[in-house]
Amino acid sequence: HHAGGRAEYRPAFRGWSLLVLNIWNWERGTDMKILFASSEVAPFIKTGGLADVAGSLPKALAQAGHDVKVILPLYEGIGGEWRSQMTFLKYFNVTLSWRQVYCGVFSLERDGVTYWFVDNEYYFKRWQLYGHFDDCERFAYFSRAVIETPGQLDFWPDVIHCNDWQTALVPIYLLEEKYRIPQLGRAKSVFTIHNIEYQGRYGDQVLEDVIGLDKSYFNEGMLAYHDDVNLMKGAIMASDFVTTVSPTYANELKIPFYAHGMDGVINQQSGKVQGILNGIDMDLYNPATNPGLASNFTADDPVEGKLACKLALQRAVGLQENADVPIIACISRLVGHKGFSLVTDVLHQIMGMNVQMVVLGTGDWQFEEAFRNAQQQYPGRFSAQITYSGPLSTMIYAGADLFLMPSVSEPCGLSQMIAMRYGTVPIVRETGGLKDTVFPYNKFTGEGRGFTFADINANDMLWVIREAVDLYYNNKEAWRGLQKEGMTADFSWDHSAQQYLDIYQRIQG
């Protein structure tokens, strides 16, 4: 029978394909070629957490023995100290819809990673990274450059790892181009959502004219969202795998409250969605070696050093010098989704306890104003530092006793991990990465790393702040245990990098 013949033929064919695959894998070895695309990368240019991830994850992948290239725009804000180290590789024209656009590529090597900077002054010689009228066109151009550079530089990536809406077109362009550009033939795409709030939504008129894709991408729903073009939706649909920056956030994105309209798409594609916790640079945030501290200290013996840092902090920000009173700190953008309305709601009750408080950051005027007023009302006990300062943030991480992060949503959060490294005990709301990194103190077993509350409720927050302050004053032994747990926790990139590598290998299939 014809059908029977086909059934007999199949296993033999499968055996051959496995043999070919094994030879291919054996020839390749385990090292992978990874192209990492991001609109900002520390230490070159940074506005937020994305740059930290793009600065650290590729480094960890390279240390694991892989060939890693990172591609980013050459913005005006990238300083001369980096430009002087760059080598010009070549220039070519990138096709963007009906335009042929200049693209120059500069390269720089650092920590085993090669960085490719995409040069186009029309799009990138601007002081601010985002917020321009033509952002859609600027990042469509960057995404085209990401796709066309491997062919120009003869790089054969196994994985193109894209991040947030600015590179969301890359997985879609890859579907179109992988048959035209030999170097992309085996490339798979991974898309990481760092914050689902910013999706790259534009009117459908951008489709053909600006981003150069035909109407079918809209009509068949890959890019269509409430009659708009939604770049992030397209990336979730088109990529081989989607990650986000903590396991809890990955689950929260299935719920309308957190997903900003993308819950349907995430649920539909949930088979290829996974949360992987960001790491932090354990060397950079190390109280034993950090040069910016009044005194260095270790997890084994933090008391003296931490006290010196505390007194230095009190002097620096105008708090009364007092070794015994706990300092509660916030370092954040002062905006609604960081939970600051909870703080302003019960500020007087917090200050009614025997505590000091310092807030560092800028943001919405009503929060800035509330904290400035508190500084006048509680002189020497409340300090409002309405600014952004790297050196001051380090002093606060090291000198404070409690670190408050009552976020409404927090995809991953780095501050709570940094605070724990410095022996500063976190108080957080159980959301996103905060829930995945801060395990609540258990007074019966002594286990935990900090204090947590679940509901978006100022009184619940106040309750756990009271518990924390009470523990600080009345149970020094348990307090030291919490500090030690946080200081010795492994927040390095090694574990996260391994999880990404597992995904890269899984989608190679």
Coordinates of C-alpha atoms in Angstrom, one line a residue:
H1 CA 0.0 0.0 0.0
H2 CA 1.1 3.5 -0.7
A3 CA 0.5 4.7 2.8
G4 CA 2.3 1.7 4.3
G5 CA 5.3 2.4 2.0
R6 CA 5.5 6.0 3.3
A7 CA 5.4 4.8 6.9
E8 CA 8.3 2.4 6.3
Y9 CA 10.3 5.0 4.5
R10 CA 10.0 7.6 7.3
P11 CA 12.2 6.1 10.1
A12 CA 15.1 5.6 7.8
F13 CA 14.8 9.3 6.7
R14 CA 14.7 10.4 10.3
G15 CA 17.8 8.4 11.1
W16 CA 19.7 10.1 8.3
S17 CA 18.6 13.6 9.4
L18 CA 19.7 12.9 13.0
L19 CA 23.1 11.7 11.7
V20 CA 23.5 14.9 9.7
L21 CA 22.4 17.0 12.7
N22 CA 24.9 15.2 14.9
I23 CA 27.8 15.7 12.5
W24 CA 26.7 19.4 12.2
N25 CA 26.7 19.7 16.0
W26 CA 30.0 17.9 16.4
E27 CA 31.6 20.3 13.8
R28 CA 30.2 23.3 15.5
G29 CA 31.3 22.2 19.0
T30 CA 29.4 23.8 21.8
D31 CA 30.4 27.4 21.2
M32 CA 27.6 29.6 19.7
K33 CA 27.7 32.7 17.7
I34 CA 25.4 35.3 19.3
L35 CA 24.4 38.7 18.0
F36 CA 22.9 40.8 20.8
A37 CA 21.0 43.9 19.7
S38 CA 20.1 46.7 22.1
S39 CA 19.2 50.4 21.9
E40 CA 21.5 51.1 24.9
V41 CA 24.5 49.4 26.4
A42 CA 26.4 50.2 29.6
P43 CA 29.0 51.6 30.0
F44 CA 28.8 53.4 26.6
I45 CA 25.3 54.9 26.9
K46 CA 22.5 54.4 29.5
T47 CA 19.1 55.6 30.4
G48 CA 17.9 52.6 32.4
G49 CA 18.0 48.9 33.4
L50 CA 18.1 47.7 29.7
A51 CA 21.7 49.1 29.4
D52 CA 22.8 47.3 32.5
V53 CA 21.5 44.0 31.1
A54 CA 23.0 44.6 27.7
G55 CA 26.3 45.5 29.4
S56 CA 26.5 42.4 31.6
L57 CA 24.7 39.4 29.9
P58 CA 26.9 39.4 26.7
K59 CA 30.0 39.6 29.0
A60 CA 28.8 36.5 30.9
L61 CA 28.0 34.7 27.6
A62 CA 31.5 35.5 26.3
Q63 CA 33.1 34.2 29.6
A64 CA 31.2 31.0 29.0
G65 CA 33.2 30.6 25.8
H66 CA 30.9 31.9 23.1
D67 CA 31.4 34.3 20.3
V68 CA 29.4 37.4 21.2
K69 CA 28.8 40.6 19.2
V70 CA 26.7 43.4 20.6
I71 CA 25.2 46.0 18.2
L72 CA 24.0 49.4 19.2
P73 CA 23.5 52.9 17.7
L74 CA 26.4 55.3 17.8
Y75 CA 24.6 58.1 19.6
E76 CA 26.0 61.6 20.1
G77 CA 26.1 60.9 23.8
I78 CA 28.7 58.2 23.5
G79 CA 31.8 60.0 24.8
G80 CA 35.2 60.6 23.3
E81 CA 36.9 58.1 25.7
W82 CA 35.0 55.3 23.9
R83 CA 35.2 56.8 20.4
S84 CA 39.0 57.0 20.6
Q85 CA 39.1 53.2 21.0
M86 CA 36.8 52.4 18.0
T87 CA 37.9 51.1 14.7
F88 CA 36.0 51.9 11.5
L89 CA 35.1 48.7 9.7
K90 CA 33.1 49.6 6.7
Y91 CA 30.0 51.4 5.4
F92 CA 27.2 50.3 3.2
N93 CA 23.6 51.2 2.4
V94 CA 20.7 49.8 4.4
T95 CA 17.3 49.3 2.6
L96 CA 14.5 50.9 4.6
S97 CA 11.2 50.8 2.7
W98 CA 11.9 52.9 -0.4
R99 CA 15.1 54.5 1.0
Q100 CA 18.7 53.6 0.7
V101 CA 20.3 54.8 3.9
Y102 CA 24.0 55.2 4.8
C103 CA 25.2 52.8 7.6
G104 CA 28.7 52.9 9.0
V105 CA 30.0 50.3 11.4
F106 CA 32.6 51.0 14.1
S107 CA 34.0 48.3 16.3
L108 CA 35.5 48.1 19.8
E109 CA 36.5 45.1 21.9
R110 CA 36.1 44.9 25.6
D111 CA 35.9 42.0 28.1
G112 CA 35.9 39.4 25.4
V113 CA 32.9 41.0 23.6
T114 CA 33.0 42.8 20.2
Y115 CA 30.7 45.9 20.1
W116 CA 29.5 47.2 16.8
F117 CA 28.3 50.8 16.7
V118 CA 25.9 51.8 13.9
D119 CA 26.8 55.2 12.6
N120 CA 24.1 57.4 11.0
E121 CA 24.2 61.0 12.2
Y122 CA 20.8 61.9 10.7
Y123 CA 19.1 59.3 13.1
F124 CA 21.5 59.2 16.0
K125 CA 23.3 62.6 16.3
R126 CA 20.7 63.7 18.9
W127 CA 21.3 64.3 22.6
Q128 CA 18.3 62.3 23.8
L129 CA 18.0 58.6 22.9
Y130 CA 14.2 58.4 22.8
G131 CA 11.2 60.7 22.5
H132 CA 11.7 62.1 19.0
F133 CA 8.8 62.5 16.4
D134 CA 10.5 59.9 14.1
D135 CA 11.5 57.2 16.7
C136 CA 9.6 54.6 14.7
E137 CA 11.8 55.3 11.6
R138 CA 15.0 55.6 13.7
F139 CA 14.6 52.2 15.3
A140 CA 13.3 50.6 12.1
Y141 CA 16.5 51.8 10.5
F142 CA 18.5 50.4 13.4
S143 CA 16.7 47.0 13.1
R144 CA 17.5 46.9 9.4
A145 CA 21.1 47.6 10.2
V146 CA 21.1 44.7 12.7
I147 CA 19.8 42.4 10.0
E148 CA 22.1 43.6 7.2
T149 CA 25.4 43.9 9.2
P150 CA 26.1 40.1 9.6
G151 CA 26.1 39.7 5.8
Q152 CA 28.4 42.7 5.4
L153 CA 30.9 41.5 8.0
D154 CA 30.5 37.8 7.3
F155 CA 29.3 36.9 10.8
W156 CA 27.0 33.7 10.9
P157 CA 24.9 34.1 14.1
D158 CA 23.1 31.1 15.6
V159 CA 21.0 33.5 17.7
I160 CA 20.0 37.1 17.3
H161 CA 18.9 38.3 20.8
C162 CA 16.7 41.4 20.6
N163 CA 15.5 43.7 23.5
D164 CA 12.4 45.8 23.9
W165 CA 10.4 47.6 21.3
Q166 CA 13.4 49.4 19.7
T167 CA 14.6 46.1 18.2
A168 CA 11.2 44.5 18.0
L169 CA 11.3 44.6 14.1
V170 CA 14.4 42.4 14.0
P171 CA 12.6 39.1 14.4
I172 CA 10.1 40.1 11.7
Y173 CA 12.8 41.3 9.3
L174 CA 14.6 38.1 9.9
L175 CA 11.7 36.0 8.6
E176 CA 11.9 38.0 5.4
E177 CA 15.7 38.1 5.0
K178 CA 17.1 34.8 6.2
Y179 CA 16.7 33.3 2.8
R180 CA 18.3 36.2 1.0
I181 CA 21.3 36.7 3.3
P182 CA 23.3 33.5 3.6
Q183 CA 24.9 34.5 6.9
L184 CA 21.4 34.5 8.5
G185 CA 20.5 31.1 7.2
R186 CA 20.6 29.3 10.6
A187 CA 19.8 32.3 12.8
K188 CA 17.0 32.0 15.4
S189 CA 15.6 35.0 17.2
V190 CA 15.1 35.6 21.0
F191 CA 13.1 38.6 22.1
T192 CA 13.4 39.9 25.7
I193 CA 10.7 42.1 27.3
H194 CA 12.4 44.4 29.9
N195 CA 9.2 46.5 30.4
I196 CA 6.0 45.8 28.6
E197 CA 4.7 49.4 29.1
Y198 CA 6.7 50.6 26.1
Q199 CA 5.5 48.7 23.1
G200 CA 6.3 50.9 20.0
R201 CA 2.7 51.7 18.9
Y202 CA 2.2 53.7 15.8
G203 CA -0.6 54.4 13.3
D204 CA -0.9 51.9 10.5
Q205 CA 0.4 54.4 8.0
V206 CA 4.0 53.6 9.1
L207 CA 3.7 50.1 7.8
E208 CA 4.8 50.3 4.2
D209 CA 6.3 53.8 4.0
V210 CA 8.4 53.8 7.2
I211 CA 9.1 50.2 8.2
G212 CA 8.8 48.7 4.8
L213 CA 6.5 45.8 5.4
D214 CA 3.6 44.9 3.2
K215 CA -0.1 45.0 4.4
S216 CA -0.3 41.3 5.1
Y217 CA 1.7 41.7 8.3
F218 CA -1.2 44.0 9.5
N219 CA -4.1 42.1 7.9
E220 CA -3.0 38.7 9.3
G221 CA -2.6 40.2 12.7
M222 CA 1.1 39.9 13.4
L223 CA 1.5 43.7 13.9
A224 CA -2.1 44.8 14.3
Y225 CA -3.3 45.9 17.7
H226 CA -6.5 48.0 18.0
D227 CA -6.0 49.4 14.5
D228 CA -2.4 50.4 15.3
V229 CA 0.9 48.9 14.4
N230 CA 2.4 47.4 17.6
L231 CA 6.1 46.5 17.2
M232 CA 6.3 44.5 20.4
K233 CA 3.4 42.4 19.5
G234 CA 5.1 41.6 16.2
A235 CA 8.2 40.5 18.0
I236 CA 6.4 38.3 20.4
M237 CA 4.6 36.6 17.4
A238 CA 7.6 36.4 15.1
S239 CA 10.5 35.4 17.4
D240 CA 11.5 31.8 18.2
F241 CA 11.5 32.5 21.9
V242 CA 10.4 35.3 24.3
T243 CA 11.9 36.0 27.6
T244 CA 11.3 38.5 30.3
V245 CA 13.4 39.6 33.2
S246 CA 12.0 37.6 36.1
P247 CA 9.8 34.4 36.5
T248 CA 7.1 36.2 38.4
Y249 CA 6.9 39.0 35.8
A250 CA 6.4 36.4 33.1
N251 CA 3.3 35.1 35.0
E252 CA 2.1 38.6 35.7
L253 CA 2.1 39.4 32.0
K254 CA -0.8 37.0 31.5
I255 CA -2.9 39.3 33.7
P256 CA -4.5 42.5 32.2
F257 CA -3.4 44.6 35.2
Y258 CA 0.3 44.2 34.4
A259 CA 0.3 43.5 30.7
H260 CA -0.8 46.9 29.3
G261 CA -3.0 45.2 26.7
M262 CA -0.7 42.4 25.8
D263 CA -2.1 39.7 28.0
G264 CA -4.0 38.0 25.1
V265 CA -0.8 37.8 23.0
I266 CA 1.3 36.5 25.9
N267 CA -1.3 33.9 26.8
Q268 CA -1.6 32.8 23.2
Q269 CA 2.2 32.4 22.9
S270 CA 2.9 31.3 26.4
G271 CA 4.5 28.0 25.3
K272 CA 7.6 30.0 24.2
V273 CA 7.6 32.6 27.1
Q274 CA 10.0 32.2 30.1
G275 CA 11.1 34.5 32.8
I276 CA 14.8 34.7 33.6
L277 CA 16.0 36.8 36.5
N278 CA 18.6 39.5 35.6
G279 CA 21.8 39.4 37.5
I280 CA 24.0 42.3 38.8
D281 CA 27.7 42.8 38.4
M282 CA 28.9 41.3 41.7
D283 CA 32.4 42.9 41.3
L284 CA 31.0 46.4 40.7
Y285 CA 28.7 46.2 43.7
N286 CA 31.1 44.7 46.3
P287 CA 31.3 46.4 49.7
A288 CA 34.6 44.7 50.4
T289 CA 36.4 46.4 47.4
N290 CA 34.2 49.4 46.4
P291 CA 36.4 52.5 46.4
G292 CA 33.6 55.0 47.0
L293 CA 32.8 53.9 50.6
A294 CA 33.8 55.5 53.9
S295 CA 34.9 52.1 55.0
N296 CA 34.9 48.7 53.2
F297 CA 33.2 45.7 54.9
T298 CA 32.4 42.0 54.3
A299 CA 29.5 39.7 55.0
D300 CA 31.5 38.0 57.9
D301 CA 31.9 41.3 59.7
P302 CA 29.8 44.1 58.4
V303 CA 29.2 46.0 61.7
E304 CA 32.1 48.5 62.0
G305 CA 32.4 49.2 58.3
K306 CA 28.6 49.7 57.8
L307 CA 28.5 52.0 60.8
A308 CA 31.3 54.2 59.3
C309 CA 29.3 54.3 56.0
K310 CA 26.1 55.2 57.9
L311 CA 27.7 58.2 59.7
A312 CA 29.3 59.4 56.4
L313 CA 25.9 59.2 54.8
Q314 CA 24.2 61.1 57.6
R315 CA 26.8 63.9 57.2
A316 CA 26.5 63.9 53.5
V317 CA 22.7 64.3 53.3
G318 CA 22.1 66.4 56.4
L319 CA 20.6 63.8 58.7
Q320 CA 21.5 63.9 62.5
E321 CA 24.6 61.8 63.2
N322 CA 23.2 58.9 65.2
A323 CA 24.6 55.4 65.1
D324 CA 21.5 53.9 66.7
V325 CA 18.6 55.1 64.6
P326 CA 17.7 53.0 61.5
I327 CA 17.8 54.8 58.1
I328 CA 15.1 53.9 55.5
A329 CA 16.2 54.7 52.0
C330 CA 14.6 54.9 48.5
I331 CA 16.6 55.3 45.3
S332 CA 14.3 55.4 42.3
R333 CA 12.5 57.3 39.7
L334 CA 9.7 59.1 41.6
V335 CA 6.8 57.9 39.6
G336 CA 3.4 56.2 40.2
H337 CA 4.3 52.6 39.2
K338 CA 7.2 52.6 41.6
G339 CA 4.6 52.8 44.4
F340 CA 5.4 56.3 45.8
S341 CA 1.8 57.2 46.4
L342 CA 1.8 54.5 49.1
V343 CA 4.8 56.2 50.7
T344 CA 3.3 59.7 50.6
D345 CA 0.0 58.4 52.0
V346 CA 1.7 57.2 55.2
L347 CA 4.8 59.4 55.3
H348 CA 3.8 61.0 58.7
Q349 CA 3.1 57.6 60.2
I350 CA 6.6 56.4 59.1
M351 CA 8.2 59.5 60.5
G352 CA 6.2 58.9 63.7
M353 CA 8.5 56.0 64.3
N354 CA 12.1 56.5 65.6
V355 CA 13.7 56.4 62.1
Q356 CA 15.4 58.6 59.6
M357 CA 14.7 58.6 55.9
V358 CA 16.5 59.5 52.7
V359 CA 15.0 59.6 49.2
L360 CA 17.2 60.0 46.0
G361 CA 15.7 60.5 42.6
T362 CA 13.6 62.7 40.3
G363 CA 10.2 62.2 38.8
D364 CA 6.6 63.4 39.1
W365 CA 6.3 66.9 40.7
Q366 CA 3.8 65.8 43.3
F367 CA 6.2 63.2 44.8
E368 CA 9.2 65.6 44.5
E369 CA 7.1 68.3 46.3
A370 CA 5.9 65.9 49.1
F371 CA 9.5 64.8 49.9
R372 CA 10.8 68.4 49.9
N373 CA 8.0 69.3 52.3
A374 CA 8.9 66.4 54.5
Q375 CA 12.5 67.6 54.7
Q376 CA 11.3 71.0 56.0
Q377 CA 8.9 69.4 58.4
Y378 CA 11.4 66.8 59.8
P379 CA 14.7 68.6 59.7
G380 CA 17.7 66.3 60.4
R381 CA 15.4 63.2 60.1
F382 CA 14.2 63.3 56.5
S383 CA 16.5 64.1 53.5
A384 CA 15.1 64.7 50.0
Q385 CA 17.8 64.4 47.4
I386 CA 15.9 65.4 44.3
T387 CA 18.6 64.6 41.8
Y388 CA 20.4 61.7 40.2
S389 CA 23.9 60.9 41.5
G390 CA 25.9 57.7 41.1
P391 CA 28.3 58.4 44.0
L392 CA 25.5 59.4 46.3
S393 CA 23.5 56.2 45.4
T394 CA 26.5 54.1 46.4
M395 CA 26.8 55.9 49.8
I396 CA 23.1 55.3 50.4
Y397 CA 23.2 51.6 49.5
A398 CA 26.1 51.2 51.9
G399 CA 25.0 53.5 54.7
A400 CA 21.3 52.8 55.0
D401 CA 19.7 50.1 57.1
L402 CA 16.4 49.5 55.2
F403 CA 15.7 49.9 51.5
L404 CA 12.1 50.6 50.6
M405 CA 10.8 49.5 47.1
P406 CA 6.9 49.4 47.2
S407 CA 6.6 49.0 43.4
V408 CA 3.2 48.6 41.8
S409 CA 5.0 46.7 39.0
E410 CA 8.7 45.8 38.8
P411 CA 9.8 43.6 35.9
C412 CA 13.1 42.7 37.6
G413 CA 14.5 45.5 39.7
L414 CA 18.2 45.8 40.4
S415 CA 18.2 48.1 43.4
Q416 CA 16.9 45.5 45.8
M417 CA 19.8 43.2 44.8
I418 CA 22.4 46.0 45.1
A419 CA 21.0 47.0 48.5
M420 CA 21.3 43.4 49.8
R421 CA 24.9 43.2 48.6
Y422 CA 25.6 46.1 50.9
G423 CA 23.8 44.6 53.9
T424 CA 20.9 46.9 53.6
V425 CA 17.7 45.0 54.3
P426 CA 14.9 45.4 51.7
I427 CA 11.2 46.1 52.2
V428 CA 9.4 45.3 49.0
R429 CA 6.0 44.6 47.5
E430 CA 5.7 41.0 46.2
T431 CA 5.7 41.8 42.4
G432 CA 7.9 40.8 39.5
G433 CA 11.6 40.4 40.3
L434 CA 11.1 41.7 43.8
K435 CA 9.1 38.6 44.7
D436 CA 11.8 36.4 43.1
T437 CA 14.8 37.9 45.0
V438 CA 13.5 39.0 48.4
F439 CA 12.3 36.1 50.5
P440 CA 10.3 37.3 53.5
Y441 CA 11.7 37.1 57.0
N442 CA 10.2 34.2 59.0
K443 CA 10.4 35.0 62.7
F444 CA 10.0 31.3 63.7
T445 CA 12.9 29.9 61.6
G446 CA 14.9 33.1 61.1
E447 CA 15.1 32.5 57.4
G448 CA 14.7 35.2 54.7
R449 CA 16.3 38.2 53.2
G450 CA 13.9 41.1 53.9
F451 CA 10.3 42.1 54.5
T452 CA 7.5 41.9 52.0
F453 CA 3.8 42.7 51.5
A454 CA 1.4 41.6 48.9
D455 CA -1.4 44.1 48.3
I456 CA -1.0 47.6 46.8
N457 CA -2.0 49.1 50.2
A458 CA -0.2 51.7 52.2
N459 CA -1.3 50.3 55.6
D460 CA 0.1 46.8 54.7
M461 CA 3.4 48.5 53.8
L462 CA 3.3 50.5 57.0
W463 CA 2.8 47.2 59.0
V464 CA 5.9 45.6 57.5
I465 CA 8.0 48.8 58.0
R466 CA 7.0 48.6 61.7
E467 CA 8.0 44.9 61.8
A468 CA 11.3 45.7 60.2
V469 CA 12.1 48.7 62.5
D470 CA 11.0 46.6 65.6
L471 CA 13.4 43.8 64.5
Y472 CA 16.2 46.3 64.0
Y473 CA 15.8 47.6 67.6
N474 CA 14.9 44.5 69.5
N475 CA 16.6 41.5 67.8
K476 CA 20.1 42.3 66.6
E477 CA 21.0 38.6 66.1
A478 CA 18.1 38.1 63.7
W479 CA 18.9 41.4 62.0
R480 CA 22.5 40.2 61.4
G481 CA 21.1 37.0 59.9
L482 CA 19.0 38.9 57.4
Q483 CA 22.0 41.1 56.4
K484 CA 24.2 38.0 56.0
E485 CA 21.6 36.2 53.8
G486 CA 21.3 39.2 51.5
M487 CA 25.1 39.8 51.3
T488 CA 26.0 36.2 50.5
A489 CA 23.1 35.6 48.0
D490 CA 24.3 34.8 44.4
F491 CA 22.9 37.5 42.2
S492 CA 25.7 37.0 39.6
W493 CA 25.0 36.7 35.8
D494 CA 26.4 33.2 35.7
H495 CA 23.2 31.4 36.5
S496 CA 21.1 33.6 34.2
A497 CA 23.5 33.4 31.3
Q498 CA 23.3 29.6 31.6
Q499 CA 19.5 29.7 31.4
Y500 CA 19.8 31.9 28.2
L501 CA 22.2 29.4 26.7
D502 CA 19.8 26.6 27.4
I503 CA 17.1 28.5 25.5
Y504 CA 19.5 29.3 22.6
Q505 CA 20.4 25.6 22.4
R506 CA 16.7 24.5 22.7
I507 CA 15.6 26.6 19.7
Q508 CA 18.5 25.5 17.5
G509 CA 16.6 22.2 17.6

